[in-house]
Amino acid sequence: MKTITNLLTPAFCLLLNIAIAQPKSFELSNPNAIVLNDQALATLTGGYWRVFEDATENKGHTLSSPMNVSLCYYPNGKFFYNGSFGCWKVIDDKYIEHTFDDKADQDKLNFGGIFSLTELSSTSLRLTKLLTTTHDMKRTMQAKSSTVLTKSRQLSNGLPYMYDGKLDQETVDSLSMMSAEELFNAGFTLSGNSIHIFSTDSIYVIRLKAK
């Protein structure tokens, strides 16, 4: 028994060392992840972001979907995503783990867990989630800076805009005079040359007058 134990001990130690050397998770092994130093975190938490594209790449093939939802990272460790709040923290100086206050929101909103930042500037943000150990499948969410935080939950593509209230004629006229860029920044998605709003009392189709 002693001889067997002596033979197994080196092998066991080798396996233990290999296990320790392995990454905690394949999600924490993105070679393109940006180091989240103080400057990067200041940029990340410096304002609102508007996610405009969600893309999944699988072995060279990419499927992308347009989006229009608000995202915000607060310096106090809270985040906001499409009507819900949660907590975020940095892991290994390169990755952000998102945990919703209501854990059911992760599935409802198809967001959460570990992402790396693979692009970050004052105007642009790209979040990347590795989906396989071989890195041949990943999800990327592209966002741009925004001056408006849409507090109510919206459909992922922003169409129609869900509004909990009533619109007066002055607001309708004001929206019709906004440019496509201004409308998108405010959370509205164009359908042709108009925006659709579902309110508590009606459905509005507002045609743009601005060129």
PDB file of N, CA, C and O in Angstrom, residues 173-190 193 195 208-211:
ATOM      1  N   ASP A 173     -45.414  67.028 -31.881  1.00  0.00           N
ATOM      2  CA  ASP A 173     -44.831  67.971 -32.843  1.00  0.00           C
ATOM      3  C   ASP A 173     -43.325  68.090 -32.647  1.00  0.00           C
ATOM      4  O   ASP A 173     -42.565  68.174 -33.621  1.00  0.00           O
ATOM      5  N   SER A 174     -42.898  68.095 -31.386  1.00  0.00           N
ATOM      6  CA  SER A 174     -41.473  68.203 -31.090  1.00  0.00           C
ATOM      7  C   SER A 174     -40.706  66.989 -31.597  1.00  0.00           C
ATOM      8  O   SER A 174     -39.630  67.116 -32.188  1.00  0.00           O
ATOM      9  N   LEU A 175     -41.270  65.798 -31.398  1.00  0.00           N
ATOM     10  CA  LEU A 175     -40.626  64.574 -31.876  1.00  0.00           C
ATOM     11  C   LEU A 175     -40.528  64.553 -33.397  1.00  0.00           C
ATOM     12  O   LEU A 175     -39.521  64.107 -33.967  1.00  0.00           O
ATOM     13  N   SER A 176     -41.538  65.048 -34.068  1.00  0.00           N
ATOM     14  CA  SER A 176     -41.551  65.020 -35.540  1.00  0.00           C
ATOM     15  C   SER A 176     -40.479  65.926 -36.134  1.00  0.00           C
ATOM     16  O   SER A 176     -40.081  65.741 -37.290  1.00  0.00           O
ATOM     17  N   MET A 177     -39.976  66.878 -35.347  1.00  0.00           N
ATOM     18  CA  MET A 177     -38.971  67.814 -35.846  1.00  0.00           C
ATOM     19  C   MET A 177     -37.545  67.368 -35.515  1.00  0.00           C
ATOM     20  O   MET A 177     -36.580  68.004 -35.949  1.00  0.00           O
ATOM     21  N   MET A 178     -37.401  66.289 -34.779  1.00  0.00           N
ATOM     22  CA  MET A 178     -36.067  65.806 -34.415  1.00  0.00           C
ATOM     23  C   MET A 178     -35.448  65.025 -35.562  1.00  0.00           C
ATOM     24  O   MET A 178     -36.147  64.424 -36.382  1.00  0.00           O
ATOM     25  N   SER A 179     -34.131  65.020 -35.614  1.00  0.00           N
ATOM     26  CA  SER A 179     -33.421  64.257 -36.640  1.00  0.00           C
ATOM     27  C   SER A 179     -33.380  62.786 -36.239  1.00  0.00           C
ATOM     28  O   SER A 179     -33.642  62.431 -35.086  1.00  0.00           O
ATOM     29  N   ALA A 180     -33.024  61.936 -37.195  1.00  0.00           N
ATOM     30  CA  ALA A 180     -32.932  60.505 -36.915  1.00  0.00           C
ATOM     31  C   ALA A 180     -31.899  60.234 -35.822  1.00  0.00           C
ATOM     32  O   ALA A 180     -32.108  59.385 -34.945  1.00  0.00           O
ATOM     33  N   GLU A 181     -30.795  60.953 -35.848  1.00  0.00           N
ATOM     34  CA  GLU A 181     -29.753  60.768 -34.837  1.00  0.00           C
ATOM     35  C   GLU A 181     -30.245  61.195 -33.456  1.00  0.00           C
ATOM     36  O   GLU A 181     -29.997  60.507 -32.460  1.00  0.00           O
ATOM     37  N   GLU A 182     -30.946  62.310 -33.390  1.00  0.00           N
ATOM     38  CA  GLU A 182     -31.486  62.785 -32.116  1.00  0.00           C
ATOM     39  C   GLU A 182     -32.514  61.808 -31.557  1.00  0.00           C
ATOM     40  O   GLU A 182     -32.554  61.546 -30.350  1.00  0.00           O
ATOM     41  N   LEU A 183     -33.346  61.265 -32.428  1.00  0.00           N
ATOM     42  CA  LEU A 183     -34.361  60.315 -31.986  1.00  0.00           C
ATOM     43  C   LEU A 183     -33.733  59.039 -31.449  1.00  0.00           C
ATOM     44  O   LEU A 183     -34.143  58.514 -30.411  1.00  0.00           O
ATOM     45  N   PHE A 184     -32.728  58.541 -32.150  1.00  0.00           N
ATOM     46  CA  PHE A 184     -32.068  57.319 -31.695  1.00  0.00           C
ATOM     47  C   PHE A 184     -31.401  57.537 -30.347  1.00  0.00           C
ATOM     48  O   PHE A 184     -31.472  56.695 -29.452  1.00  0.00           O
ATOM     49  N   ASN A 185     -30.768  58.684 -30.180  1.00  0.00           N
ATOM     50  CA  ASN A 185     -30.120  59.018 -28.915  1.00  0.00           C
ATOM     51  C   ASN A 185     -31.137  59.051 -27.772  1.00  0.00           C
ATOM     52  O   ASN A 185     -30.816  58.733 -26.623  1.00  0.00           O
ATOM     53  N   ALA A 186     -32.374  59.414 -28.104  1.00  0.00           N
ATOM     54  CA  ALA A 186     -33.441  59.490 -27.096  1.00  0.00           C
ATOM     55  C   ALA A 186     -34.151  58.157 -26.906  1.00  0.00           C
ATOM     56  O   ALA A 186     -35.078  58.057 -26.091  1.00  0.00           O
ATOM     57  N   GLY A 187     -33.757  57.135 -27.661  1.00  0.00           N
ATOM     58  CA  GLY A 187     -34.332  55.807 -27.472  1.00  0.00           C
ATOM     59  C   GLY A 187     -35.347  55.373 -28.512  1.00  0.00           C
ATOM     60  O   GLY A 187     -35.932  54.300 -28.398  1.00  0.00           O
ATOM     61  N   PHE A 188     -35.553  56.203 -29.551  1.00  0.00           N
ATOM     62  CA  PHE A 188     -36.549  55.876 -30.578  1.00  0.00           C
ATOM     63  C   PHE A 188     -35.873  55.250 -31.792  1.00  0.00           C
ATOM     64  O   PHE A 188     -34.806  55.685 -32.223  1.00  0.00           O
ATOM     65  N   THR A 189     -36.526  54.240 -32.346  1.00  0.00           N
ATOM     66  CA  THR A 189     -36.011  53.563 -33.531  1.00  0.00           C
ATOM     67  C   THR A 189     -36.915  53.858 -34.718  1.00  0.00           C
ATOM     68  O   THR A 189     -38.136  53.711 -34.628  1.00  0.00           O
ATOM     69  N   LEU A 190     -36.297  54.251 -35.805  1.00  0.00           N
ATOM     70  CA  LEU A 190     -37.063  54.597 -37.001  1.00  0.00           C
ATOM     71  C   LEU A 190     -37.577  53.363 -37.722  1.00  0.00           C
ATOM     72  O   LEU A 190     -36.894  52.337 -37.816  1.00  0.00           O
ATOM     73  N   ASN A 193     -39.691  56.318 -42.331  1.00  0.00           N
ATOM     74  CA  ASN A 193     -39.535  57.727 -41.987  1.00  0.00           C
ATOM     75  C   ASN A 193     -40.440  58.104 -40.816  1.00  0.00           C
ATOM     76  O   ASN A 193     -40.906  59.232 -40.710  1.00  0.00           O
ATOM     77  N   ILE A 195     -41.659  57.046 -36.421  1.00  0.00           N
ATOM     78  CA  ILE A 195     -41.443  56.303 -35.185  1.00  0.00           C
ATOM     79  C   ILE A 195     -42.799  55.853 -34.657  1.00  0.00           C
ATOM     80  O   ILE A 195     -43.807  56.534 -34.859  1.00  0.00           O
ATOM     81  N   LEU A 208     -41.514  61.923 -39.529  1.00  0.00           N
ATOM     82  CA  LEU A 208     -40.502  62.940 -39.358  1.00  0.00           C
ATOM     83  C   LEU A 208     -40.666  64.057 -40.381  1.00  0.00           C
ATOM     84  O   LEU A 208     -40.877  63.792 -41.569  1.00  0.00           O
ATOM     85  N   LYS A 209     -40.527  65.272 -39.908  1.00  0.00           N
ATOM     86  CA  LYS A 209     -40.535  66.424 -40.785  1.00  0.00           C
ATOM     87  C   LYS A 209     -39.110  66.915 -41.039  1.00  0.00           C
ATOM     88  O   LYS A 209     -38.846  67.592 -42.027  1.00  0.00           O
ATOM     89  N   ALA A 210     -38.192  66.579 -40.124  1.00  0.00           N
ATOM     90  CA  ALA A 210     -36.812  67.005 -40.261  1.00  0.00           C
ATOM     91  C   ALA A 210     -36.127  66.216 -41.366  1.00  0.00           C
ATOM     92  O   ALA A 210     -36.446  65.067 -41.622  1.00  0.00           O
ATOM     93  N   LYS A 211     -35.160  66.862 -42.013  1.00  0.00           N
ATOM     94  CA  LYS A 211     -34.399  66.201 -43.092  1.00  0.00           C
ATOM     95  C   LYS A 211     -32.954  66.052 -42.676  1.00  0.00           C
ATOM     96  O   LYS A 211     -32.456  66.770 -41.857  1.00  0.00           O
TER      97      LYS A 211
END
